[in-house]
PDB file of N, CA and C in Angstrom:
ATOM      1  N   MET A   1     175.982  20.564 -14.172  1.00 58.00           N
ATOM      2  CA  MET A   1     176.620  19.316 -13.834  1.00 58.00           C
ATOM      3  C   MET A   1     177.869  19.629 -13.016  1.00 58.00           C
ATOM      4  N   SER A   2     177.977  19.016 -11.849  1.00 75.00           N
ATOM      5  CA  SER A   2     179.159  19.253 -11.028  1.00 75.00           C
ATOM      6  C   SER A   2     180.293  18.352 -11.491  1.00 75.00           C
ATOM      7  N   GLY A   3     181.490  18.788 -11.217  1.00 82.00           N
ATOM      8  CA  GLY A   3     182.664  18.043 -11.652  1.00 82.00           C
ATOM      9  C   GLY A   3     183.014  16.934 -10.679  1.00 82.00           C
ATOM     10  N   PRO A   4     183.985  16.117 -11.034  1.00 89.00           N
ATOM     11  CA  PRO A   4     184.422  15.031 -10.163  1.00 89.00           C
ATOM     12  C   PRO A   4     185.083  15.575  -8.900  1.00 89.00           C
ATOM     13  N   ARG A   5     184.988  14.792  -7.820  1.00 89.00           N
ATOM     14  CA  ARG A   5     185.525  15.235  -6.538  1.00 89.00           C
ATOM     15  C   ARG A   5     186.995  14.891  -6.341  1.00 89.00           C
ATOM     16  N   ASN A   6     187.494  13.934  -7.136  1.00 92.00           N
ATOM     17  CA  ASN A   6     188.898  13.546  -7.003  1.00 92.00           C
ATOM     18  C   ASN A   6     189.406  12.977  -8.321  1.00 92.00           C
ATOM     19  N   ALA A   7     190.687  12.674  -8.355  1.00 91.00           N
ATOM     20  CA  ALA A   7     191.315  12.191  -9.587  1.00 91.00           C
ATOM     21  C   ALA A   7     190.736  10.849 -10.027  1.00 91.00           C
ATOM     22  N   ASP A   8     190.408   9.973  -9.068  1.00 93.00           N
ATOM     23  CA  ASP A   8     189.827   8.673  -9.428  1.00 93.00           C
ATOM     24  C   ASP A   8     188.470   8.839 -10.099  1.00 93.00           C
ATOM     25  N   GLN A   9     187.643   9.715  -9.554  1.00 92.00           N
ATOM     26  CA  GLN A   9     186.340   9.982 -10.177  1.00 92.00           C
ATOM     27  C   GLN A   9     186.521  10.561 -11.573  1.00 92.00           C
ATOM     28  N   ALA A  10     187.468  11.449 -11.736  1.00 90.00           N
ATOM     29  CA  ALA A  10     187.734  12.033 -13.057  1.00 90.00           C
ATOM     30  C   ALA A  10     188.137  10.941 -14.040  1.00 90.00           C
ATOM     31  N   GLY A  11     188.973  10.016 -13.589  1.00 91.00           N
ATOM     32  CA  GLY A  11     189.389   8.910 -14.441  1.00 91.00           C
ATOM     33  C   GLY A  11     188.232   8.012 -14.825  1.00 91.00           C
ATOM     34  N   ARG A  12     187.382   7.670 -13.865  1.00 91.00           N
ATOM     35  CA  ARG A  12     186.212   6.829 -14.160  1.00 91.00           C
ATOM     36  C   ARG A  12     185.268   7.526 -15.125  1.00 91.00           C
ATOM     37  N   LEU A  13     185.100   8.817 -14.958  1.00 89.00           N
ATOM     38  CA  LEU A  13     184.232   9.576 -15.855  1.00 89.00           C
ATOM     39  C   LEU A  13     184.785   9.575 -17.279  1.00 89.00           C
ATOM     40  N   ALA A  14     186.087   9.736 -17.413  1.00 91.00           N
ATOM     41  CA  ALA A  14     186.707   9.701 -18.744  1.00 91.00           C
ATOM     42  C   ALA A  14     186.505   8.341 -19.397  1.00 91.00           C
ATOM     43  N   VAL A  15     186.622   7.276 -18.621  1.00 90.00           N
ATOM     44  CA  VAL A  15     186.414   5.927 -19.156  1.00 90.00           C
ATOM     45  C   VAL A  15     184.972   5.763 -19.612  1.00 90.00           C
ATOM     46  N   GLN A  16     184.014   6.234 -18.826  1.00 88.00           N
ATOM     47  CA  GLN A  16     182.600   6.152 -19.217  1.00 88.00           C
ATOM     48  C   GLN A  16     182.355   6.893 -20.522  1.00 88.00           C
ATOM     49  N   VAL A  17     182.900   8.078 -20.628  1.00 85.00           N
ATOM     50  CA  VAL A  17     182.727   8.888 -21.836  1.00 85.00           C
ATOM     51  C   VAL A  17     183.321   8.164 -23.042  1.00 85.00           C
ATOM     52  N   LEU A  18     184.514   7.630 -22.876  1.00 84.00           N
ATOM     53  CA  LEU A  18     185.224   7.000 -23.985  1.00 84.00           C
ATOM     54  C   LEU A  18     184.591   5.680 -24.405  1.00 84.00           C
ATOM     55  N   LYS A  19     184.159   4.869 -23.460  1.00 81.00           N
ATOM     56  CA  LYS A  19     183.609   3.549 -23.787  1.00 81.00           C
ATOM     57  C   LYS A  19     182.381   3.633 -24.678  1.00 81.00           C
ATOM     58  N   ARG A  20     181.628   4.714 -24.573  1.00 76.00           N
ATOM     59  CA  ARG A  20     180.429   4.853 -25.404  1.00 76.00           C
ATOM     60  C   ARG A  20     180.760   4.951 -26.881  1.00 76.00           C
ATOM     61  N   SER A  21     181.938   5.441 -27.209  1.00 77.00           N
ATOM     62  CA  SER A  21     182.245   5.711 -28.611  1.00 77.00           C
ATOM     63  C   SER A  21     183.423   4.914 -29.155  1.00 77.00           C
ATOM     64  N   LEU A  22     183.962   3.992 -28.373  1.00 74.00           N
ATOM     65  CA  LEU A  22     185.193   3.316 -28.760  1.00 74.00           C
ATOM     66  C   LEU A  22     184.922   1.904 -29.262  1.00 74.00           C
ATOM     67  N   PRO A  23     185.116   1.678 -30.570  1.00 73.00           N
ATOM     68  CA  PRO A  23     184.976   0.322 -31.096  1.00 73.00           C
ATOM     69  C   PRO A  23     186.299  -0.429 -30.945  1.00 73.00           C
ATOM     70  N   GLY A  24     186.276  -1.714 -31.185  1.00 73.00           N
ATOM     71  CA  GLY A  24     187.530  -2.451 -31.234  1.00 73.00           C
ATOM     72  C   GLY A  24     187.577  -3.633 -30.303  1.00 73.00           C
ATOM     73  N   HIS A  25     188.706  -4.304 -30.324  1.00 72.00           N
ATOM     74  CA  HIS A  25     188.963  -5.479 -29.511  1.00 72.00           C
ATOM     75  C   HIS A  25     189.031  -5.072 -28.040  1.00 72.00           C
ATOM     76  N   SER A  26     188.619  -5.950 -27.151  1.00 78.00           N
ATOM     77  CA  SER A  26     188.553  -5.601 -25.732  1.00 78.00           C
ATOM     78  C   SER A  26     189.914  -5.205 -25.159  1.00 78.00           C
ATOM     79  N   ASP A  27     191.005  -5.821 -25.624  1.00 81.00           N
ATOM     80  CA  ASP A  27     192.334  -5.431 -25.132  1.00 81.00           C
ATOM     81  C   ASP A  27     192.683  -4.003 -25.538  1.00 81.00           C
ATOM     82  N   THR A  28     192.366  -3.658 -26.771  1.00 81.00           N
ATOM     83  CA  THR A  28     192.629  -2.305 -27.267  1.00 81.00           C
ATOM     84  C   THR A  28     191.797  -1.292 -26.497  1.00 81.00           C
ATOM     85  N   VAL A  29     190.524  -1.600 -26.313  1.00 83.00           N
ATOM     86  CA  VAL A  29     189.627  -0.710 -25.571  1.00 83.00           C
ATOM     87  C   VAL A  29     190.138  -0.541 -24.144  1.00 83.00           C
ATOM     88  N   HIS A  30     190.589  -1.622 -23.532  1.00 87.00           N
ATOM     89  CA  HIS A  30     191.097  -1.563 -22.160  1.00 87.00           C
ATOM     90  C   HIS A  30     192.315  -0.635 -22.065  1.00 87.00           C
ATOM     91  N   ARG A  31     193.254  -0.769 -22.994  1.00 91.00           N
ATOM     92  CA  ARG A  31     194.444   0.106 -22.980  1.00 91.00           C
ATOM     93  C   ARG A  31     194.061   1.569 -23.198  1.00 91.00           C
ATOM     94  N   GLU A  32     193.142   1.811 -24.133  1.00 91.00           N
ATOM     95  CA  GLU A  32     192.676   3.187 -24.387  1.00 91.00           C
ATOM     96  C   GLU A  32     192.035   3.753 -23.125  1.00 91.00           C
ATOM     97  N   CYS A  33     191.231   2.942 -22.450  1.00 92.00           N
ATOM     98  CA  CYS A  33     190.549   3.401 -21.235  1.00 92.00           C
ATOM     99  C   CYS A  33     191.542   3.673 -20.111  1.00 92.00           C
ATOM    100  N   GLN A  34     192.587   2.854 -20.010  1.00 94.00           N
ATOM    101  CA  GLN A  34     193.621   3.116 -19.002  1.00 94.00           C
ATOM    102  C   GLN A  34     194.299   4.459 -19.266  1.00 94.00           C
ATOM    103  N   ARG A  35     194.629   4.710 -20.526  1.00 95.00           N
ATOM    104  CA  ARG A  35     195.246   6.002 -20.868  1.00 95.00           C
ATOM    105  C   ARG A  35     194.279   7.150 -20.586  1.00 95.00           C
ATOM    106  N   ALA A  36     193.001   6.977 -20.942  1.00 95.00           N
ATOM    107  CA  ALA A  36     192.002   8.030 -20.718  1.00 95.00           C
ATOM    108  C   ALA A  36     191.872   8.345 -19.234  1.00 95.00           C
ATOM    109  N   ALA A  37     191.845   7.309 -18.404  1.00 96.00           N
ATOM    110  CA  ALA A  37     191.750   7.520 -16.957  1.00 96.00           C
ATOM    111  C   ALA A  37     192.978   8.272 -16.450  1.00 96.00           C
ATOM    112  N   GLY A  38     194.146   7.924 -16.960  1.00 96.00           N
ATOM    113  CA  GLY A  38     195.369   8.620 -16.561  1.00 96.00           C
ATOM    114  C   GLY A  38     195.374  10.075 -16.982  1.00 96.00           C
ATOM    115  N   ILE A  39     194.932  10.340 -18.194  1.00 97.00           N
ATOM    116  CA  ILE A  39     194.851  11.713 -18.704  1.00 97.00           C
ATOM    117  C   ILE A  39     193.927  12.544 -17.822  1.00 97.00           C
ATOM    118  N   ALA A  40     192.740  12.005 -17.559  1.00 96.00           N
ATOM    119  CA  ALA A  40     191.759  12.734 -16.743  1.00 96.00           C
ATOM    120  C   ALA A  40     192.283  12.969 -15.334  1.00 96.00           C
ATOM    121  N   ALA A  41     192.976  11.987 -14.766  1.00 96.00           N
ATOM    122  CA  ALA A  41     193.507  12.137 -13.412  1.00 96.00           C
ATOM    123  C   ALA A  41     194.583  13.221 -13.356  1.00 96.00           C
ATOM    124  N   VAL A  42     195.459  13.251 -14.350  1.00 97.00           N
ATOM    125  CA  VAL A  42     196.519  14.272 -14.382  1.00 97.00           C
ATOM    126  C   VAL A  42     195.904  15.666 -14.510  1.00 97.00           C
ATOM    127  N   ILE A  43     194.938  15.807 -15.395  1.00 97.00           N
ATOM    128  CA  ILE A  43     194.275  17.109 -15.559  1.00 97.00           C
ATOM    129  C   ILE A  43     193.535  17.484 -14.285  1.00 97.00           C
ATOM    130  N   TRP A  44     192.883  16.520 -13.652  1.00 95.00           N
ATOM    131  CA  TRP A  44     192.146  16.836 -12.423  1.00 95.00           C
ATOM    132  C   TRP A  44     193.107  17.295 -11.325  1.00 95.00           C
ATOM    133  N   ARG A  45     194.235  16.620 -11.181  1.00 96.00           N
ATOM    134  CA  ARG A  45     195.185  17.007 -10.124  1.00 96.00           C
ATOM    135  C   ARG A  45     195.682  18.442 -10.300  1.00 96.00           C
ATOM    136  N   ARG A  46     195.789  18.886 -11.533  1.00 97.00           N
ATOM    137  CA  ARG A  46     196.278  20.245 -11.794  1.00 97.00           C
ATOM    138  C   ARG A  46     195.154  21.278 -11.760  1.00 97.00           C
ATOM    139  N   TRP A  47     194.008  20.957 -12.353  1.00 96.00           N
ATOM    140  CA  TRP A  47     192.959  21.949 -12.578  1.00 96.00           C
ATOM    141  C   TRP A  47     191.660  21.683 -11.818  1.00 96.00           C
ATOM    142  N   HIS A  48     191.488  20.472 -11.276  1.00 96.00           N
ATOM    143  CA  HIS A  48     190.265  20.089 -10.553  1.00 96.00           C
ATOM    144  C   HIS A  48     189.020  20.182 -11.428  1.00 96.00           C
ATOM    145  N   VAL A  49     189.149  19.682 -12.656  1.00 96.00           N
ATOM    146  CA  VAL A  49     188.009  19.609 -13.576  1.00 96.00           C
ATOM    147  C   VAL A  49     187.995  18.236 -14.237  1.00 96.00           C
ATOM    148  N   GLY A  50     186.788  17.774 -14.568  1.00 94.00           N
ATOM    149  CA  GLY A  50     186.618  16.508 -15.271  1.00 94.00           C
ATOM    150  C   GLY A  50     186.409  16.741 -16.751  1.00 94.00           C
ATOM    151  N   PRO A  51     186.308  15.659 -17.529  1.00 94.00           N
ATOM    152  CA  PRO A  51     186.215  15.778 -18.989  1.00 94.00           C
ATOM    153  C   PRO A  51     185.111  16.710 -19.488  1.00 94.00           C
ATOM    154  N   TRP A  52     183.971  16.720 -18.848  1.00 94.00           N
ATOM    155  CA  TRP A  52     182.883  17.583 -19.319  1.00 94.00           C
ATOM    156  C   TRP A  52     183.139  19.053 -19.008  1.00 94.00           C
ATOM    157  N   GLN A  53     184.065  19.346 -18.097  1.00 96.00           N
ATOM    158  CA  GLN A  53     184.392  20.735 -17.759  1.00 96.00           C
ATOM    159  C   GLN A  53     185.684  21.205 -18.429  1.00 96.00           C
ATOM    160  N   TRP A  54     186.351  20.315 -19.154  1.00 97.00           N
ATOM    161  CA  TRP A  54     187.616  20.688 -19.783  1.00 97.00           C
ATOM    162  C   TRP A  54     187.449  21.851 -20.739  1.00 97.00           C
ATOM    163  N   LYS A  55     188.483  22.682 -20.758  1.00 98.00           N
ATOM    164  CA  LYS A  55     188.629  23.721 -21.773  1.00 98.00           C
ATOM    165  C   LYS A  55     189.874  23.360 -22.567  1.00 98.00           C
ATOM    166  N   CYS A  56     190.026  23.997 -23.687  1.00 98.00           N
ATOM    167  CA  CYS A  56     191.171  23.702 -24.546  1.00 98.00           C
ATOM    168  C   CYS A  56     192.484  23.877 -23.785  1.00 98.00           C
ATOM    169  N   LYS A  57     192.565  24.873 -22.908  1.00 98.00           N
ATOM    170  CA  LYS A  57     193.805  25.120 -22.171  1.00 98.00           C
ATOM    171  C   LYS A  57     194.189  23.940 -21.284  1.00 98.00           C
ATOM    172  N   HIS A  58     193.195  23.209 -20.740  1.00 98.00           N
ATOM    173  CA  HIS A  58     193.488  22.057 -19.893  1.00 98.00           C
ATOM    174  C   HIS A  58     194.141  20.946 -20.708  1.00 98.00           C
ATOM    175  N   VAL A  59     193.578  20.692 -21.881  1.00 98.00           N
ATOM    176  CA  VAL A  59     194.106  19.634 -22.745  1.00 98.00           C
ATOM    177  C   VAL A  59     195.478  20.038 -23.277  1.00 98.00           C
ATOM    178  N   ARG A  60     195.615  21.281 -23.673  1.00 98.00           N
ATOM    179  CA  ARG A  60     196.906  21.775 -24.166  1.00 98.00           C
ATOM    180  C   ARG A  60     197.970  21.651 -23.078  1.00 98.00           C
ATOM    181  N   TRP A  61     197.610  21.990 -21.835  1.00 98.00           N
ATOM    182  CA  TRP A  61     198.540  21.852 -20.716  1.00 98.00           C
ATOM    183  C   TRP A  61     198.967  20.392 -20.564  1.00 98.00           C
ATOM    184  N   PHE A  62     197.998  19.464 -20.634  1.00 98.00           N
ATOM    185  CA  PHE A  62     198.348  18.049 -20.517  1.00 98.00           C
ATOM    186  C   PHE A  62     199.325  17.638 -21.613  1.00 98.00           C
ATOM    187  N   LEU A  63     199.037  18.043 -22.841  1.00 97.00           N
ATOM    188  CA  LEU A  63     199.895  17.652 -23.957  1.00 97.00           C
ATOM    189  C   LEU A  63     201.305  18.226 -23.826  1.00 97.00           C
ATOM    190  N   GLU A  64     201.422  19.435 -23.319  1.00 96.00           N
ATOM    191  CA  GLU A  64     202.735  20.075 -23.196  1.00 96.00           C
ATOM    192  C   GLU A  64     203.485  19.669 -21.930  1.00 96.00           C
ATOM    193  N   HIS A  65     202.778  19.565 -20.818  1.00 96.00           N
ATOM    194  CA  HIS A  65     203.436  19.353 -19.526  1.00 96.00           C
ATOM    195  C   HIS A  65     203.124  17.996 -18.898  1.00 96.00           C
ATOM    196  N   GLY A  66     201.896  17.551 -19.011  1.00 95.00           N
ATOM    197  CA  GLY A  66     201.503  16.280 -18.405  1.00 95.00           C
ATOM    198  C   GLY A  66     202.132  15.077 -19.075  1.00 95.00           C
ATOM    199  N   MET A  67     202.556  15.234 -20.325  1.00 94.00           N
ATOM    200  CA  MET A  67     203.193  14.144 -21.070  1.00 94.00           C
ATOM    201  C   MET A  67     204.676  14.389 -21.283  1.00 94.00           C
ATOM    202  N   SER A  68     205.258  15.316 -20.585  1.00 91.00           N
ATOM    203  CA  SER A  68     206.644  15.709 -20.866  1.00 91.00           C
ATOM    204  C   SER A  68     207.639  14.562 -20.692  1.00 91.00           C
ATOM    205  N   GLN A  69     207.309  13.567 -19.887  1.00 93.00           N
ATOM    206  CA  GLN A  69     208.233  12.451 -19.678  1.00 93.00           C
ATOM    207  C   GLN A  69     208.152  11.407 -20.789  1.00 93.00           C
ATOM    208  N   TYR A  70     207.154  11.507 -21.666  1.00 92.00           N
ATOM    209  CA  TYR A  70     206.989  10.538 -22.748  1.00 92.00           C
ATOM    210  C   TYR A  70     207.598  11.059 -24.040  1.00 92.00           C
ATOM    211  N   GLN A  71     207.973  10.105 -24.910  1.00 89.00           N
ATOM    212  CA  GLN A  71     208.535  10.480 -26.203  1.00 89.00           C
ATOM    213  C   GLN A  71     207.969   9.584 -27.293  1.00 89.00           C
ATOM    214  N   GLY A  72     208.128  10.023 -28.525  1.00 90.00           N
ATOM    215  CA  GLY A  72     207.824   9.202 -29.693  1.00 90.00           C
ATOM    216  C   GLY A  72     206.443   8.583 -29.709  1.00 90.00           C
ATOM    217  N   TRP A  73     206.443   7.273 -29.846  1.00 93.00           N
ATOM    218  CA  TRP A  73     205.184   6.544 -30.003  1.00 93.00           C
ATOM    219  C   TRP A  73     204.277   6.669 -28.783  1.00 93.00           C
ATOM    220  N   THR A  74     204.849   6.744 -27.598  1.00 94.00           N
ATOM    221  CA  THR A  74     204.023   6.853 -26.391  1.00 94.00           C
ATOM    222  C   THR A  74     203.250   8.160 -26.404  1.00 94.00           C
ATOM    223  N   ARG A  75     203.917   9.255 -26.724  1.00 95.00           N
ATOM    224  CA  ARG A  75     203.225  10.555 -26.823  1.00 95.00           C
ATOM    225  C   ARG A  75     202.130  10.496 -27.878  1.00 95.00           C
ATOM    226  N   TYR A  76     202.452   9.871 -28.988  1.00 96.00           N
ATOM    227  CA  TYR A  76     201.482   9.755 -30.080  1.00 96.00           C
ATOM    228  C   TYR A  76     200.266   8.943 -29.643  1.00 96.00           C
ATOM    229  N   ARG A  77     200.481   7.841 -28.929  1.00 95.00           N
ATOM    230  CA  ARG A  77     199.353   7.027 -28.449  1.00 95.00           C
ATOM    231  C   ARG A  77     198.476   7.856 -27.500  1.00 95.00           C
ATOM    232  N   TYR A  78     199.094   8.644 -26.631  1.00 97.00           N
ATOM    233  CA  TYR A  78     198.314   9.503 -25.740  1.00 97.00           C
ATOM    234  C   TYR A  78     197.546  10.548 -26.544  1.00 97.00           C
ATOM    235  N   TRP A  79     198.172  11.089 -27.584  1.00 97.00           N
ATOM    236  CA  TRP A  79     197.474  12.043 -28.439  1.00 97.00           C
ATOM    237  C   TRP A  79     196.237  11.397 -29.061  1.00 97.00           C
ATOM    238  N   LEU A  80     196.386  10.166 -29.552  1.00 96.00           N
ATOM    239  CA  LEU A  80     195.236   9.479 -30.152  1.00 96.00           C
ATOM    240  C   LEU A  80     194.122   9.274 -29.129  1.00 96.00           C
ATOM    241  N   THR A  81     194.475   8.989 -27.889  1.00 96.00           N
ATOM    242  CA  THR A  81     193.471   8.847 -26.833  1.00 96.00           C
ATOM    243  C   THR A  81     192.808  10.190 -26.549  1.00 96.00           C
ATOM    244  N   VAL A  82     193.598  11.262 -26.512  1.00 97.00           N
ATOM    245  CA  VAL A  82     193.024  12.605 -26.333  1.00 97.00           C
ATOM    246  C   VAL A  82     192.038  12.895 -27.458  1.00 97.00           C
ATOM    247  N   GLU A  83     192.417  12.563 -28.692  1.00 96.00           N
ATOM    248  CA  GLU A  83     191.503  12.765 -29.827  1.00 96.00           C
ATOM    249  C   GLU A  83     190.191  12.017 -29.621  1.00 96.00           C
ATOM    250  N   GLN A  84     190.291  10.768 -29.186  1.00 94.00           N
ATOM    251  CA  GLN A  84     189.081   9.967 -28.952  1.00 94.00           C
ATOM    252  C   GLN A  84     188.206  10.604 -27.868  1.00 94.00           C
ATOM    253  N   LEU A  85     188.828  11.045 -26.785  1.00 95.00           N
ATOM    254  CA  LEU A  85     188.074  11.695 -25.705  1.00 95.00           C
ATOM    255  C   LEU A  85     187.388  12.967 -26.193  1.00 95.00           C
ATOM    256  N   LEU A  86     188.124  13.788 -26.930  1.00 96.00           N
ATOM    257  CA  LEU A  86     187.545  15.039 -27.416  1.00 96.00           C
ATOM    258  C   LEU A  86     186.446  14.790 -28.436  1.00 96.00           C
ATOM    259  N   GLN A  87     186.598  13.750 -29.237  1.00 95.00           N
ATOM    260  CA  GLN A  87     185.536  13.375 -30.175  1.00 95.00           C
ATOM    261  C   GLN A  87     184.285  12.966 -29.398  1.00 95.00           C
ATOM    262  N   ALA A  88     184.479  12.198 -28.324  1.00 92.00           N
ATOM    263  CA  ALA A  88     183.345  11.718 -27.528  1.00 92.00           C
ATOM    264  C   ALA A  88     182.598  12.862 -26.843  1.00 92.00           C
ATOM    265  N   ILE A  89     183.314  13.922 -26.461  1.00 93.00           N
ATOM    266  CA  ILE A  89     182.635  15.055 -25.818  1.00 93.00           C
ATOM    267  C   ILE A  89     182.357  16.186 -26.808  1.00 93.00           C
ATOM    268  N   GLU A  90     182.520  15.869 -28.080  1.00 95.00           N
ATOM    269  CA  GLU A  90     182.156  16.763 -29.186  1.00 95.00           C
ATOM    270  C   GLU A  90     182.897  18.099 -29.171  1.00 95.00           C
ATOM    271  N   ARG A  91     184.210  18.031 -28.924  1.00 97.00           N
ATOM    272  CA  ARG A  91     185.015  19.252 -28.935  1.00 97.00           C
ATOM    273  C   ARG A  91     186.216  19.165 -29.865  1.00 97.00           C
ATOM    274  N   LEU A  92     186.423  18.016 -30.465  1.00 97.00           N
ATOM    275  CA  LEU A  92     187.631  17.805 -31.258  1.00 97.00           C
ATOM    276  C   LEU A  92     187.763  18.787 -32.414  1.00 97.00           C
ATOM    277  N   GLU A  93     186.734  18.946 -33.206  1.00 97.00           N
ATOM    278  CA  GLU A  93     186.843  19.792 -34.404  1.00 97.00           C
ATOM    279  C   GLU A  93     187.125  21.246 -34.049  1.00 97.00           C
ATOM    280  N   ASP A  94     186.525  21.737 -32.977  1.00 97.00           N
ATOM    281  CA  ASP A  94     186.767  23.124 -32.565  1.00 97.00           C
ATOM    282  C   ASP A  94     188.182  23.324 -32.022  1.00 97.00           C
ATOM    283  N   TRP A  95     188.693  22.338 -31.310  1.00 97.00           N
ATOM    284  CA  TRP A  95     189.962  22.502 -30.609  1.00 97.00           C
ATOM    285  C   TRP A  95     191.171  22.023 -31.386  1.00 97.00           C
ATOM    286  N   ARG A  96     190.989  21.151 -32.370  1.00 96.00           N
ATOM    287  CA  ARG A  96     192.128  20.542 -33.068  1.00 96.00           C
ATOM    288  C   ARG A  96     193.149  21.575 -33.563  1.00 96.00           C
ATOM    289  N   PRO A  97     192.735  22.708 -34.168  1.00 96.00           N
ATOM    290  CA  PRO A  97     193.735  23.674 -34.651  1.00 96.00           C
ATOM    291  C   PRO A  97     194.625  24.239 -33.540  1.00 96.00           C
ATOM    292  N   ARG A  98     194.125  24.269 -32.311  1.00 97.00           N
ATOM    293  CA  ARG A  98     194.906  24.824 -31.200  1.00 97.00           C
ATOM    294  C   ARG A  98     195.713  23.769 -30.452  1.00 97.00           C
ATOM    295  N   LEU A  99     195.636  22.526 -30.919  1.00 97.00           N
ATOM    296  CA  LEU A  99     196.334  21.441 -30.235  1.00 97.00           C
ATOM    297  C   LEU A  99     197.466  20.860 -31.078  1.00 97.00           C
ATOM    298  N   ASN A 100     198.022  21.670 -31.957  1.00 95.00           N
ATOM    299  CA  ASN A 100     199.159  21.218 -32.758  1.00 95.00           C
ATOM    300  C   ASN A 100     200.396  21.086 -31.879  1.00 95.00           C
ATOM    301  N   GLY A 101     201.211  20.101 -32.210  1.00 94.00           N
ATOM    302  CA  GLY A 101     202.455  19.906 -31.476  1.00 94.00           C
ATOM    303  C   GLY A 101     203.139  18.629 -31.909  1.00 94.00           C
ATOM    304  N   PRO A 102     204.292  18.334 -31.337  1.00 92.00           N
ATOM    305  CA  PRO A 102     205.052  17.149 -31.735  1.00 92.00           C
ATOM    306  C   PRO A 102     204.344  15.837 -31.412  1.00 92.00           C
ATOM    307  N   TRP A 103     203.379  15.864 -30.529  1.00 93.00           N
ATOM    308  CA  TRP A 103     202.631  14.662 -30.158  1.00 93.00           C
ATOM    309  C   TRP A 103     201.746  14.156 -31.288  1.00 93.00           C
ATOM    310  N   ARG A 104     201.490  14.969 -32.311  1.00 94.00           N
ATOM    311  CA  ARG A 104     200.601  14.573 -33.405  1.00 94.00           C
ATOM    312  C   ARG A 104     201.274  13.673 -34.427  1.00 94.00           C
ATOM    313  N   SER A 105     202.528  13.355 -34.216  1.00 91.00           N
ATOM    314  CA  SER A 105     203.265  12.464 -35.111  1.00 91.00           C
ATOM    315  C   SER A 105     204.064  11.478 -34.261  1.00 91.00           C
ATOM    316  N   PRO A 106     204.118  10.212 -34.669  1.00 89.00           N
ATOM    317  CA  PRO A 106     204.889   9.240 -33.889  1.00 89.00           C
ATOM    318  C   PRO A 106     206.394   9.412 -34.040  1.00 89.00           C
ATOM    319  N   GLN A 107     206.824  10.210 -34.990  1.00 78.00           N
ATOM    320  CA  GLN A 107     208.258  10.400 -35.234  1.00 78.00           C
ATOM    321  C   GLN A 107     208.829  11.427 -34.269  1.00 78.00           C
ATOM    322  N   GLU A 108     210.034  11.159 -33.818  1.00 62.00           N
ATOM    323  CA  GLU A 108     210.746  12.131 -32.987  1.00 62.00           C
ATOM    324  C   GLU A 108     211.204  13.279 -33.870  1.00 62.00           C
ATOM    325  N   ARG A 109     211.019  14.490 -33.410  1.00 53.00           N
ATOM    326  CA  ARG A 109     211.508  15.659 -34.159  1.00 53.00           C
ATOM    327  C   ARG A 109     212.787  16.142 -33.514  1.00 53.00           C
ATOM    328  N   ARG A 110     213.784  16.327 -34.320  1.00 51.00           N
ATOM    329  CA  ARG A 110     215.090  16.747 -33.783  1.00 51.00           C
ATOM    330  C   ARG A 110     215.469  18.094 -34.325  1.00 51.00           C
TER     331      ARG A 110
END
């Protein structure tokens, strides 16, 4: 399977992957999909890979550097979206131990 050709394609692919497994109200699903598209686009711009080609290092890079401007609840919401994406591509359980960080809690750590 070839990867996406640009950041927009990567974002659309992430939304397709996520929508298959995401229950809930349409507004909630829409916000989750917007975050998923943003995550995929940021990773694509740095690594030129889509969700099906992601390795743990790509996701870890996003969590450490791609979200560096976010804090608290926003980081946590992105983490929850990352979890949903990884669950959808069946990599969450293998990668979760290597994805520890402050983003896994909504509380600011000082």
